[in-house]
Each structure stands twice: as structure tokens, then as C-alpha cells.
């Protein structure tokens, strides 16, 4: 096997020169746009989906819209609006890749719209959030910021024993200062 690999110019595994996903993202940051839906719950308890995109180079986030029902027509129009905004800002020519997950909220038509603008859609692998790590981080931060008293209780485990945890986190109290009274039997110490 080694002779076949050597004859075809394939080096042993530790010596191969390959580009990792992280290296690719760093080298192409100027040309990468990432997109994802951020799921949140409003104060009234209504679930909302926020479609957001972020440019990797400048980490500039674009909040594209929010809705309780992300239909394919709405998402398609939102992507068209994003392309128009990028064109107005003069950054559409730099963007070559759009990273997104395989969510069913994305219609197949957006890949065609992006391709007509010269943008290649890169789908992340199933259950591989690190492939779109910058957008996932933005999503987590936004979810934490928007979480209020009506957060999704299935996601957040209830606290253990709140009183015990709070007591453990409090600093130990200082011992009380006791002053001895001087009596004829116990005179006060002299300094």
C-alpha cells in the first residue's frame, strides 16, 4: 500500500500539507458571509425567528428581519434585499461564499439567487456547528441577550437548590468582635 501511495505522490499522513477548515475561513474571511436563523421568545411568550447574516472579515452583522412564521417567500425576498444592501454598500463584489446550515426554512430558490450574484452557497455538515462558528456564536449571544423571564424552559435546566447555591457563593462572615469588660478580677490589657 505504501508503494502505491508513494508512486502516486501521496505523502504519509503526518507530512501531508492540507488546508484545515479554520485556515480556509481565516484566509477567505474577506469573501465569506454567514447566515443563520436566531430563535428567540418575546416577553409575551411568542416564538420569533430572526434571520441574520455576518461578514467574516469585519464581523459586521446584518439583521435581515424577524417573523413568527418564516415562509419561503419571505426568506427569498429577505435574501434579495440583502443582496441589494450589499450592492449599495459596494461589498457585493467581495462576497464569494455564503455559509449556512441545512435548515428547512431556507428555500432552494435562494441558492439560485445567490449563484446569479456570483455567490456560492456552502452548506454546513449535519450537527457540525463549528463549520459556521462565527454565526453560531452570534446566535448564542443574541439568545442570551434576548432571554427574559419567559425563556424556553425545556432548554434551560431548573436551578438545583437555589438557597444552597446562593449561600455557598456568599463570602464567609467576619467573626463578631467581642470586647471584654474590665472587672476587678479581669483587668483590661494594657497596650
mmCIF file of C-alpha atoms in Angstrom:
data_model
loop_
_atom_site.group_PDB
_atom_site.id
_atom_site.type_symbol
_atom_site.label_atom_id
_atom_site.label_comp_id
_atom_site.label_asym_id
_atom_site.label_seq_id
_atom_site.Cartn_x
_atom_site.Cartn_y
_atom_site.Cartn_z
ATOM 1 C CA UNK A 1 0.000 0.000 0.000
ATOM 2 C CA UNK A 2 2.843 2.368 0.909
ATOM 3 C CA UNK A 3 4.472 1.818 -2.500
ATOM 4 C CA UNK A 4 1.205 2.639 -4.322
ATOM 5 C CA UNK A 5 0.724 5.849 -2.320
ATOM 6 C CA UNK A 6 4.379 6.846 -2.812
ATOM 7 C CA UNK A 7 4.181 6.203 -6.568
ATOM 8 C CA UNK A 8 1.124 8.486 -6.775
ATOM 9 C CA UNK A 9 2.820 11.258 -4.793
ATOM 10 C CA UNK A 10 0.792 10.854 -1.580
ATOM 11 C CA UNK A 11 2.933 11.570 1.472
ATOM 12 C CA UNK A 12 2.487 9.799 4.798
ATOM 13 C CA UNK A 13 -0.353 11.306 6.867
ATOM 14 C CA UNK A 14 1.672 13.461 9.308
ATOM 15 C CA UNK A 15 3.545 15.102 6.422
ATOM 16 C CA UNK A 16 0.597 15.974 4.188
ATOM 17 C CA UNK A 17 0.057 19.632 3.543
ATOM 18 C CA UNK A 18 -3.666 20.257 3.681
ATOM 19 C CA UNK A 19 -5.738 23.279 4.437
ATOM 20 C CA UNK A 20 -7.921 22.962 7.510
ATOM 21 C CA UNK A 21 -11.392 24.493 7.678
ATOM 22 C CA UNK A 22 -10.185 27.125 10.162
ATOM 23 C CA UNK A 23 -7.269 28.071 7.875
ATOM 24 C CA UNK A 24 -9.650 28.367 4.934
ATOM 25 C CA UNK A 25 -12.007 30.625 6.907
ATOM 26 C CA UNK A 26 -9.144 32.892 8.007
ATOM 27 C CA UNK A 27 -7.652 33.177 4.530
ATOM 28 C CA UNK A 28 -11.007 33.820 2.842
ATOM 29 C CA UNK A 29 -12.638 35.990 5.541
ATOM 30 C CA UNK A 30 -12.998 38.925 3.169
ATOM 31 C CA UNK A 31 -15.143 36.836 0.825
ATOM 32 C CA UNK A 32 -17.310 34.942 3.336
ATOM 33 C CA UNK A 33 -20.790 35.807 4.525
ATOM 34 C CA UNK A 34 -22.519 33.560 7.077
ATOM 35 C CA UNK A 35 -26.284 33.309 7.640
ATOM 36 C CA UNK A 36 -28.459 31.701 10.283
ATOM 37 C CA UNK A 37 -31.829 31.889 11.995
ATOM 38 C CA UNK A 38 -31.757 33.017 15.619
ATOM 39 C CA UNK A 39 -34.668 31.614 17.575
ATOM 40 C CA UNK A 40 -35.940 33.680 20.470
ATOM 41 C CA UNK A 41 -39.017 34.090 22.644
ATOM 42 C CA UNK A 42 -40.562 37.515 23.221
ATOM 43 C CA UNK A 43 -41.804 38.802 26.557
ATOM 44 C CA UNK A 44 -45.320 37.798 25.564
ATOM 45 C CA UNK A 45 -44.141 34.214 25.036
ATOM 46 C CA UNK A 46 -44.311 34.292 21.231
ATOM 47 C CA UNK A 47 -41.532 32.482 19.364
ATOM 48 C CA UNK A 48 -39.695 34.654 16.817
ATOM 49 C CA UNK A 49 -37.136 33.770 14.161
ATOM 50 C CA UNK A 50 -34.517 36.410 13.381
ATOM 51 C CA UNK A 51 -32.654 35.980 10.096
ATOM 52 C CA UNK A 52 -29.161 37.401 10.434
ATOM 53 C CA UNK A 53 -26.015 37.446 8.322
ATOM 54 C CA UNK A 54 -22.469 38.376 9.284
ATOM 55 C CA UNK A 55 -19.463 39.288 7.165
ATOM 56 C CA UNK A 56 -16.455 37.328 8.458
ATOM 57 C CA UNK A 57 -13.792 39.964 7.786
ATOM 58 C CA UNK A 58 -15.328 42.887 9.627
ATOM 59 C CA UNK A 59 -17.711 40.868 11.806
ATOM 60 C CA UNK A 60 -20.451 43.250 10.744
ATOM 61 C CA UNK A 61 -23.853 41.742 11.439
ATOM 62 C CA UNK A 62 -26.892 42.355 9.255
ATOM 63 C CA UNK A 63 -30.254 41.769 10.939
ATOM 64 C CA UNK A 64 -32.371 40.914 7.927
ATOM 65 C CA UNK A 65 -35.748 40.567 9.580
ATOM 66 C CA UNK A 66 -37.799 38.840 12.210
ATOM 67 C CA UNK A 67 -41.015 36.883 11.942
ATOM 68 C CA UNK A 68 -43.016 34.284 13.789
ATOM 69 C CA UNK A 69 -43.589 32.359 10.533
ATOM 70 C CA UNK A 70 -40.548 32.270 8.209
ATOM 71 C CA UNK A 71 -42.190 31.307 4.917
ATOM 72 C CA UNK A 72 -40.133 30.522 1.825
ATOM 73 C CA UNK A 73 -41.440 33.632 0.045
ATOM 74 C CA UNK A 74 -40.409 35.878 2.948
ATOM 75 C CA UNK A 75 -36.936 34.324 3.239
ATOM 76 C CA UNK A 76 -36.411 34.610 -0.525
ATOM 77 C CA UNK A 77 -37.337 38.290 -0.507
ATOM 78 C CA UNK A 78 -35.112 38.894 2.514
ATOM 79 C CA UNK A 79 -32.124 37.385 0.694
ATOM 80 C CA UNK A 80 -32.848 39.590 -2.339
ATOM 81 C CA UNK A 81 -32.927 42.607 -0.007
ATOM 82 C CA UNK A 82 -29.581 41.553 1.492
ATOM 83 C CA UNK A 83 -28.010 41.398 -1.972
ATOM 84 C CA UNK A 84 -29.334 44.864 -2.774
ATOM 85 C CA UNK A 85 -27.958 46.226 0.525
ATOM 86 C CA UNK A 86 -24.547 44.657 -0.152
ATOM 87 C CA UNK A 87 -24.553 46.114 -3.655
ATOM 88 C CA UNK A 88 -25.434 49.591 -2.338
ATOM 89 C CA UNK A 89 -22.610 49.344 0.216
ATOM 90 C CA UNK A 90 -20.179 48.275 -2.509
ATOM 91 C CA UNK A 91 -19.273 44.992 -0.803
ATOM 92 C CA UNK A 92 -21.235 42.582 -3.022
ATOM 93 C CA UNK A 93 -18.264 42.190 -5.372
ATOM 94 C CA UNK A 94 -16.073 40.928 -2.499
ATOM 95 C CA UNK A 95 -18.504 38.282 -1.217
ATOM 96 C CA UNK A 96 -17.966 34.885 -2.868
ATOM 97 C CA UNK A 97 -19.263 32.366 -0.303
ATOM 98 C CA UNK A 98 -22.312 32.187 1.952
ATOM 99 C CA UNK A 99 -22.172 29.630 4.759
ATOM 100 C CA UNK A 100 -25.497 28.396 6.106
ATOM 101 C CA UNK A 101 -26.951 25.326 7.733
ATOM 102 C CA UNK A 102 -29.388 22.856 6.216
ATOM 103 C CA UNK A 103 -32.453 24.318 7.924
ATOM 104 C CA UNK A 104 -35.752 23.651 6.164
ATOM 105 C CA UNK A 105 -36.662 27.342 6.466
ATOM 106 C CA UNK A 106 -34.306 28.113 3.565
ATOM 107 C CA UNK A 107 -35.954 27.615 0.178
ATOM 108 C CA UNK A 108 -33.922 26.127 -2.671
ATOM 109 C CA UNK A 109 -34.514 29.291 -4.669
ATOM 110 C CA UNK A 110 -32.100 31.340 -2.559
ATOM 111 C CA UNK A 111 -29.161 29.246 -3.779
ATOM 112 C CA UNK A 112 -30.099 30.192 -7.359
ATOM 113 C CA UNK A 113 -30.462 33.874 -6.421
ATOM 114 C CA UNK A 114 -27.065 33.839 -4.707
ATOM 115 C CA UNK A 115 -25.471 31.984 -7.645
ATOM 116 C CA UNK A 116 -26.761 34.648 -10.050
ATOM 117 C CA UNK A 117 -24.879 37.211 -7.918
ATOM 118 C CA UNK A 118 -21.708 35.081 -8.058
ATOM 119 C CA UNK A 119 -22.015 33.751 -4.503
ATOM 120 C CA UNK A 120 -21.529 30.048 -3.827
ATOM 121 C CA UNK A 121 -23.619 28.548 -1.034
ATOM 122 C CA UNK A 122 -21.636 26.328 1.343
ATOM 123 C CA UNK A 123 -23.850 24.073 3.443
ATOM 124 C CA UNK A 124 -22.580 23.041 6.848
ATOM 125 C CA UNK A 125 -22.491 19.400 7.774
ATOM 126 C CA UNK A 126 -25.274 17.904 9.845
ATOM 127 C CA UNK A 127 -24.718 18.612 13.546
ATOM 128 C CA UNK A 128 -21.465 20.461 12.847
ATOM 129 C CA UNK A 129 -21.937 23.942 14.349
ATOM 130 C CA UNK A 130 -18.198 24.670 14.200
ATOM 131 C CA UNK A 131 -18.453 24.938 10.411
ATOM 132 C CA UNK A 132 -20.424 28.155 10.938
ATOM 133 C CA UNK A 133 -18.867 29.022 14.278
ATOM 134 C CA UNK A 134 -18.925 32.813 13.951
ATOM 135 C CA UNK A 135 -22.646 32.874 13.210
ATOM 136 C CA UNK A 136 -23.345 30.273 15.902
ATOM 137 C CA UNK A 137 -21.543 32.487 18.425
ATOM 138 C CA UNK A 138 -23.629 35.491 17.371
ATOM 139 C CA UNK A 139 -26.770 33.346 17.676
ATOM 140 C CA UNK A 140 -25.837 32.197 21.186
ATOM 141 C CA UNK A 141 -25.020 35.734 22.312
ATOM 142 C CA UNK A 142 -28.271 37.080 20.888
ATOM 143 C CA UNK A 143 -30.262 34.288 22.509
ATOM 144 C CA UNK A 144 -28.688 35.085 25.878
ATOM 145 C CA UNK A 145 -29.360 38.808 25.450
ATOM 146 C CA UNK A 146 -32.990 38.331 24.450
ATOM 147 C CA UNK A 147 -33.763 35.690 27.055
ATOM 148 C CA UNK A 148 -36.055 37.136 29.635
ATOM 149 C CA UNK A 149 -38.465 35.830 32.242
ATOM 150 C CA UNK A 150 -40.269 33.804 29.557
ATOM 151 C CA UNK A 151 -37.352 31.730 28.332
ATOM 152 C CA UNK A 152 -37.869 28.289 26.878
ATOM 153 C CA UNK A 153 -37.958 26.120 29.989
ATOM 154 C CA UNK A 154 -37.179 22.936 28.070
ATOM 155 C CA UNK A 155 -33.761 24.292 27.138
ATOM 156 C CA UNK A 156 -32.712 25.787 30.473
ATOM 157 C CA UNK A 157 -32.450 23.266 33.272
ATOM 158 C CA UNK A 158 -34.010 24.428 36.518
ATOM 159 C CA UNK A 159 -31.513 25.525 39.164
ATOM 160 C CA UNK A 160 -30.638 22.960 41.805
ATOM 161 C CA UNK A 161 -31.220 24.195 45.315
ATOM 162 C CA UNK A 162 -31.119 27.968 44.841
ATOM 163 C CA UNK A 163 -30.771 28.798 48.543
ATOM 164 C CA UNK A 164 -27.866 26.358 48.940
ATOM 165 C CA UNK A 165 -26.087 27.707 45.874
ATOM 166 C CA UNK A 166 -26.594 31.309 46.960
ATOM 167 C CA UNK A 167 -25.301 30.526 50.473
ATOM 168 C CA UNK A 168 -22.233 28.785 49.054
ATOM 169 C CA UNK A 169 -21.403 31.818 46.917
ATOM 170 C CA UNK A 170 -21.644 34.315 49.791
ATOM 171 C CA UNK A 171 -18.375 35.284 51.493
ATOM 172 C CA UNK A 172 -17.852 33.952 54.979
ATOM 173 C CA UNK A 173 -18.989 36.450 57.612
ATOM 174 C CA UNK A 174 -16.387 38.068 59.822
ATOM 175 C CA UNK A 175 -16.422 36.762 63.357
ATOM 176 C CA UNK A 176 -18.065 39.165 65.793
ATOM 177 C CA UNK A 177 -15.754 41.376 67.795
ATOM 178 C CA UNK A 178 -16.224 40.724 71.470
ATOM 179 C CA UNK A 179 -14.953 43.215 73.937
ATOM 180 C CA UNK A 180 -14.125 42.077 77.335
ATOM 181 C CA UNK A 181 -15.255 44.270 80.116
ATOM 182 C CA UNK A 182 -12.688 45.067 82.628
ATOM 183 C CA UNK A 183 -13.632 43.928 86.060
ATOM 184 C CA UNK A 184 -11.566 43.948 89.203
ATOM 185 C CA UNK A 185 -10.938 40.227 88.661
ATOM 186 C CA UNK A 186 -10.087 40.686 84.917
ATOM 187 C CA UNK A 187 -8.359 43.982 84.319
ATOM 188 C CA UNK A 188 -8.221 45.295 80.715
ATOM 189 C CA UNK A 189 -4.962 44.511 78.983
ATOM 190 C CA UNK A 190 -2.574 47.383 78.679
ATOM 191 C CA UNK A 191 -1.305 48.200 75.234
#
